[in-house]
Short mmCIF file of N, CA and C in Angstrom, two decimals:
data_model
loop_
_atom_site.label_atom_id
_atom_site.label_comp_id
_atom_site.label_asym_id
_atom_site.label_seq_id
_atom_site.Cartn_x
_atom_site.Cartn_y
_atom_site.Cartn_z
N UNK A 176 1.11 17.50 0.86
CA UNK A 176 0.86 16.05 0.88
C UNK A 176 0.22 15.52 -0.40
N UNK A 177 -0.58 15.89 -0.86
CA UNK A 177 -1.17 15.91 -2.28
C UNK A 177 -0.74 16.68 -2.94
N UNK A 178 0.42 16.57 -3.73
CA UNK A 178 0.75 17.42 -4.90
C UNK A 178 1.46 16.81 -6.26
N UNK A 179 1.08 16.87 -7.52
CA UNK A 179 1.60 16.57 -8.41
C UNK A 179 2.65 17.48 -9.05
N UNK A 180 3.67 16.77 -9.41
CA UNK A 180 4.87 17.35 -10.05
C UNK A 180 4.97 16.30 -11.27
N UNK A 181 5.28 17.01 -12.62
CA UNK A 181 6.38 16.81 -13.45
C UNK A 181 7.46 16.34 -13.79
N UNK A 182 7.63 15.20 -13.61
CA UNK A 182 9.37 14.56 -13.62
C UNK A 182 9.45 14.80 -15.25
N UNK A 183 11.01 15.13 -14.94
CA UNK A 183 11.13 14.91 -16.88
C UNK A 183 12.24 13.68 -16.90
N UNK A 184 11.03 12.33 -16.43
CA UNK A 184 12.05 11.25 -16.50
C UNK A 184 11.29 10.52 -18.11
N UNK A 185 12.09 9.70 -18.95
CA UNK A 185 11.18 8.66 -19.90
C UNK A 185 11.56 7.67 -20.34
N UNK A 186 12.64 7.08 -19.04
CA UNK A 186 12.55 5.71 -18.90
C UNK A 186 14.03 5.79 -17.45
N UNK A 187 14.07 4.66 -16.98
CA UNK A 187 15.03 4.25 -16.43
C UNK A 187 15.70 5.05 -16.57
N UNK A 188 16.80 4.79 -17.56
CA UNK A 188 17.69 5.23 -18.26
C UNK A 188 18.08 6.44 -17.33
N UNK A 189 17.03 7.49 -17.41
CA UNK A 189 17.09 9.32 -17.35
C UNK A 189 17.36 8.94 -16.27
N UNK A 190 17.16 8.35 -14.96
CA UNK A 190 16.85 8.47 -13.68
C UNK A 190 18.64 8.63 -12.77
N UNK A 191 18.60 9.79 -12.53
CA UNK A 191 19.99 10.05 -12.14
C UNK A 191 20.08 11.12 -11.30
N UNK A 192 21.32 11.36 -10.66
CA UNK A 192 21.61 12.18 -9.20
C UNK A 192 20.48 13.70 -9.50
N UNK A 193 21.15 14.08 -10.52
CA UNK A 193 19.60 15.27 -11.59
C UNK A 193 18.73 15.28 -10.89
N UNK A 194 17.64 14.20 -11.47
CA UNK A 194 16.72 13.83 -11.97
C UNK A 194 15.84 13.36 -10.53
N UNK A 195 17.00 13.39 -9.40
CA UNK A 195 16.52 12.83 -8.28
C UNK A 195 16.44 13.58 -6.95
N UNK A 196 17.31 14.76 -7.31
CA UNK A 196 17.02 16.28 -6.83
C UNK A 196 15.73 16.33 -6.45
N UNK A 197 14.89 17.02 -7.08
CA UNK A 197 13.04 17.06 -6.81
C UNK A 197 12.86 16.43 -5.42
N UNK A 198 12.96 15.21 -5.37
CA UNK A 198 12.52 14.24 -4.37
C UNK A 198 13.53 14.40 -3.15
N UNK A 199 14.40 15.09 -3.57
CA UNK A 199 15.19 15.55 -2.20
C UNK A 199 14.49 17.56 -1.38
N UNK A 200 13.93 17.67 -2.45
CA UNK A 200 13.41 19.04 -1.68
C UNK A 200 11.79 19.12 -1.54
N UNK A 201 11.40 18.06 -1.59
CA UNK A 201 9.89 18.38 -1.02
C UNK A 201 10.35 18.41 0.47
N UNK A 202 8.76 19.55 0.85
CA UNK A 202 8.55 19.91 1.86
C UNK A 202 7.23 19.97 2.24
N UNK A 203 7.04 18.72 3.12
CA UNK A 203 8.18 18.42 4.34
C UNK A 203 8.89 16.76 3.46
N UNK A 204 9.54 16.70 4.58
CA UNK A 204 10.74 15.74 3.98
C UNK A 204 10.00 14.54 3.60
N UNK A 205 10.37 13.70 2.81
CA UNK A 205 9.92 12.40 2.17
C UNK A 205 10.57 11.27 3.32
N UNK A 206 9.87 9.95 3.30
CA UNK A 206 10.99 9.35 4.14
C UNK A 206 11.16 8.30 3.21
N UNK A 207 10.06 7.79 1.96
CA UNK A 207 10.17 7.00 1.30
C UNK A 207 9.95 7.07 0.00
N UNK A 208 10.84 6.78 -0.86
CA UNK A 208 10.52 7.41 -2.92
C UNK A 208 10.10 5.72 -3.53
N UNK A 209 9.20 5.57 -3.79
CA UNK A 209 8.78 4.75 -4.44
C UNK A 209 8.97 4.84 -6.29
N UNK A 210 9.94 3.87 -6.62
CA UNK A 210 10.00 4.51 -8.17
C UNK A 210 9.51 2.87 -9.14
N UNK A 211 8.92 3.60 -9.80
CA UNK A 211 8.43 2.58 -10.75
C UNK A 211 8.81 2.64 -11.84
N UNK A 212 9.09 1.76 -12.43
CA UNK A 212 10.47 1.54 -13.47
C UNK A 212 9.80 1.34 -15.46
N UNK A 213 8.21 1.29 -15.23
CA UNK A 213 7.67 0.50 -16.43
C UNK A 213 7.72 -0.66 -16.69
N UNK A 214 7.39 -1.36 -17.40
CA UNK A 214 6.62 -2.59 -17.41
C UNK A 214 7.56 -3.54 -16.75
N UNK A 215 9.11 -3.24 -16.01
CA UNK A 215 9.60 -4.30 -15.70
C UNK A 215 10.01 -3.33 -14.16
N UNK A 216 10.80 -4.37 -13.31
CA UNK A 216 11.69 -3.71 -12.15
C UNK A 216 12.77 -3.75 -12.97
N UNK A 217 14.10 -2.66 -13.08
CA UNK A 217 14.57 -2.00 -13.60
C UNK A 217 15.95 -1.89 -12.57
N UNK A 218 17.15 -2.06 -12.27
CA UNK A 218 18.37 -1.89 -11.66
C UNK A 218 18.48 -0.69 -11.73
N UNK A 219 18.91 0.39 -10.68
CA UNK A 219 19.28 1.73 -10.26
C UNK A 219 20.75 1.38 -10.44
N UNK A 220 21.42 2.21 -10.56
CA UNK A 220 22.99 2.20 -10.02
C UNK A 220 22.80 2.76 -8.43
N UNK A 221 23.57 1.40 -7.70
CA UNK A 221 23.82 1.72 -6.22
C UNK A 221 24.45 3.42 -5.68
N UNK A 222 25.40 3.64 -6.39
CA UNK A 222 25.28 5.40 -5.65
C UNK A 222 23.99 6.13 -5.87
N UNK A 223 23.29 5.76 -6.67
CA UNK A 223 22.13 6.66 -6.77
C UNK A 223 21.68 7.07 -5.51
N UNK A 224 20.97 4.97 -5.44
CA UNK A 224 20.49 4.92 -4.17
C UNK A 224 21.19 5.09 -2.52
N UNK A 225 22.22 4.78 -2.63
CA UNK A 225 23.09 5.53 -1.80
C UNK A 225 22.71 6.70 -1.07
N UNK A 226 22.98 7.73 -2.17
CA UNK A 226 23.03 9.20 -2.53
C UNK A 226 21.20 9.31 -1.60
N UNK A 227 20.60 8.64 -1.82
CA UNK A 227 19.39 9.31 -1.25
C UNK A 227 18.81 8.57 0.26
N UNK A 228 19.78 7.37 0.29
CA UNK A 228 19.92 6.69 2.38
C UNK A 228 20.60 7.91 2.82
N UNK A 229 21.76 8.38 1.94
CA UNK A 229 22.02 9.28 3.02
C UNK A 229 21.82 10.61 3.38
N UNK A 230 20.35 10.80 2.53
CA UNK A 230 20.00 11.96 2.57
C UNK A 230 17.89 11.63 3.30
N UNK A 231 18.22 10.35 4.23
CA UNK A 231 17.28 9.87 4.96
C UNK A 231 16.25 9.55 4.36
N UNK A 232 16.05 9.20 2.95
CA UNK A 232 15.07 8.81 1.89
C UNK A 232 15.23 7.44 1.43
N UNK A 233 14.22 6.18 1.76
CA UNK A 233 14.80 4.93 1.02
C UNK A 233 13.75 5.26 0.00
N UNK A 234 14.80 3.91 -0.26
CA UNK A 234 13.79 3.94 -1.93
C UNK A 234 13.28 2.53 -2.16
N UNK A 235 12.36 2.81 -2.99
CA UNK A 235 11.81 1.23 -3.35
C UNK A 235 11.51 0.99 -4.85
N UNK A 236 12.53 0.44 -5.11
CA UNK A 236 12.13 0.17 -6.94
C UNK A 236 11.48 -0.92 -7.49
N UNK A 237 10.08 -0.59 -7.88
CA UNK A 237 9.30 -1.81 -8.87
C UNK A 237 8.84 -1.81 -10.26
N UNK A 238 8.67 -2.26 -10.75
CA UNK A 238 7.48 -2.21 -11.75
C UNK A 238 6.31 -1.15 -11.55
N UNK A 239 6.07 -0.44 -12.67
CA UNK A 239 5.18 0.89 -12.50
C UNK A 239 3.82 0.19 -11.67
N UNK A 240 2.66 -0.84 -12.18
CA UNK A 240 1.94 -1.72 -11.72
C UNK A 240 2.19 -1.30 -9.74
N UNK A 241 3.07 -2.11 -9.89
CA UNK A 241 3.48 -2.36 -8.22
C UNK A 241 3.54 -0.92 -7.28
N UNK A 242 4.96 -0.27 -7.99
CA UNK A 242 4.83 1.16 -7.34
C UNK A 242 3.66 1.81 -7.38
N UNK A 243 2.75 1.55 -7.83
CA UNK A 243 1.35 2.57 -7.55
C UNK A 243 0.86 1.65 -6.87
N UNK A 244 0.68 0.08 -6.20
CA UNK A 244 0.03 0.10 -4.97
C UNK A 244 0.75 -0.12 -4.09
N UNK A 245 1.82 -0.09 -4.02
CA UNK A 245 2.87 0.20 -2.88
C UNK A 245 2.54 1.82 -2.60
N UNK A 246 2.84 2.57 -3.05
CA UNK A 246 2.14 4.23 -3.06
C UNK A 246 1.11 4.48 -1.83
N UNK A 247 0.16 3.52 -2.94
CA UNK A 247 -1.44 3.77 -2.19
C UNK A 247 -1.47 3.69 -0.64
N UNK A 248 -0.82 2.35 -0.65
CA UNK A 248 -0.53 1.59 0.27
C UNK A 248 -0.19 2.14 1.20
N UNK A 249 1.24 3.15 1.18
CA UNK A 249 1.97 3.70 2.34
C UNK A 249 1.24 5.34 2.78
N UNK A 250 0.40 5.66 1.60
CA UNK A 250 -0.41 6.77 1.78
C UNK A 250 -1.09 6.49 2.82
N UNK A 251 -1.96 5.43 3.13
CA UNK A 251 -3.03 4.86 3.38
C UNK A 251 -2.38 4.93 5.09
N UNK A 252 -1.22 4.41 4.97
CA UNK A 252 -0.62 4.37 6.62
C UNK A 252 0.12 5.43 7.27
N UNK A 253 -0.51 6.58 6.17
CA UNK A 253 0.00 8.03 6.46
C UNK A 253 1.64 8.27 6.73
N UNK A 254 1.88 7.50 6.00
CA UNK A 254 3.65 8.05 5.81
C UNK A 254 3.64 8.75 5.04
N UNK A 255 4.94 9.18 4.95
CA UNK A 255 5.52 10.63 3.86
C UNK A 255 6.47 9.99 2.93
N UNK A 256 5.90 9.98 1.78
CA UNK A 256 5.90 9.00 0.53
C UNK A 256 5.66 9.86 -0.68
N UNK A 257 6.35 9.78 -1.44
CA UNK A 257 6.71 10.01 -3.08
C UNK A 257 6.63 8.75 -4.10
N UNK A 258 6.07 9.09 -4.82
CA UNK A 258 6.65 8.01 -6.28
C UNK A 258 7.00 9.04 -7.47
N UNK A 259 7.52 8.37 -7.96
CA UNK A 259 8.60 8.43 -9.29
C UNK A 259 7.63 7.19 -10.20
N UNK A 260 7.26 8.05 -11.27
CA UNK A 260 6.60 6.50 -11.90
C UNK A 260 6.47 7.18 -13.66
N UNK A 261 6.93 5.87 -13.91
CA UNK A 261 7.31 6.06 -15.86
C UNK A 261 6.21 4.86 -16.23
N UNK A 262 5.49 5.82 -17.33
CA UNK A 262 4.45 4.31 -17.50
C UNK A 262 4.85 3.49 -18.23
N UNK A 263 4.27 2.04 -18.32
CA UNK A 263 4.77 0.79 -18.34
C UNK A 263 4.20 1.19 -20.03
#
């Protein structure tokens, strides 16, 4: 539940089926990936996100700012929650 990982994301850009692996094998399962995009909200390509509804993971894309208290936030209400976060 507390664990830090390493993304080798460094910007948007990188953020791809790859890159999005990780967040499909924590254990226990994630139900929500919070990704923060840097100083702006940032467009995913829809299969991405796709690719990870149907692997029972939504996602929520903001601004780095935001995704860390959206984070806090869903920590706080003891869900099973990830972020993805590139600093702004």
């Amino acid at each position: 539940p507390r664990t830090i990982l390493q993304w080798n994301v460094g910007s948007y850009r990188d953020i791809s089926h790859e890159s999005l692996s990780l967040f499909r094998l924590l254990e226990p399962q994630i139900e929500i990936l919070v990704l923060g995009t840097g100083d702006r909200v940032e467009r995913l390509h829809p299969a991405l996100l796709k690719q990870m509804r149907e692997c029972g993971i939504a996602v929520e894309v903001q601004d780095t700012p935001n995704a860390c208290a959206t984070f806090n936030f869903l920590t706080s209400e003891k869900r099973m929650v990830a972020a993805g976060l590139i600093p702004p």
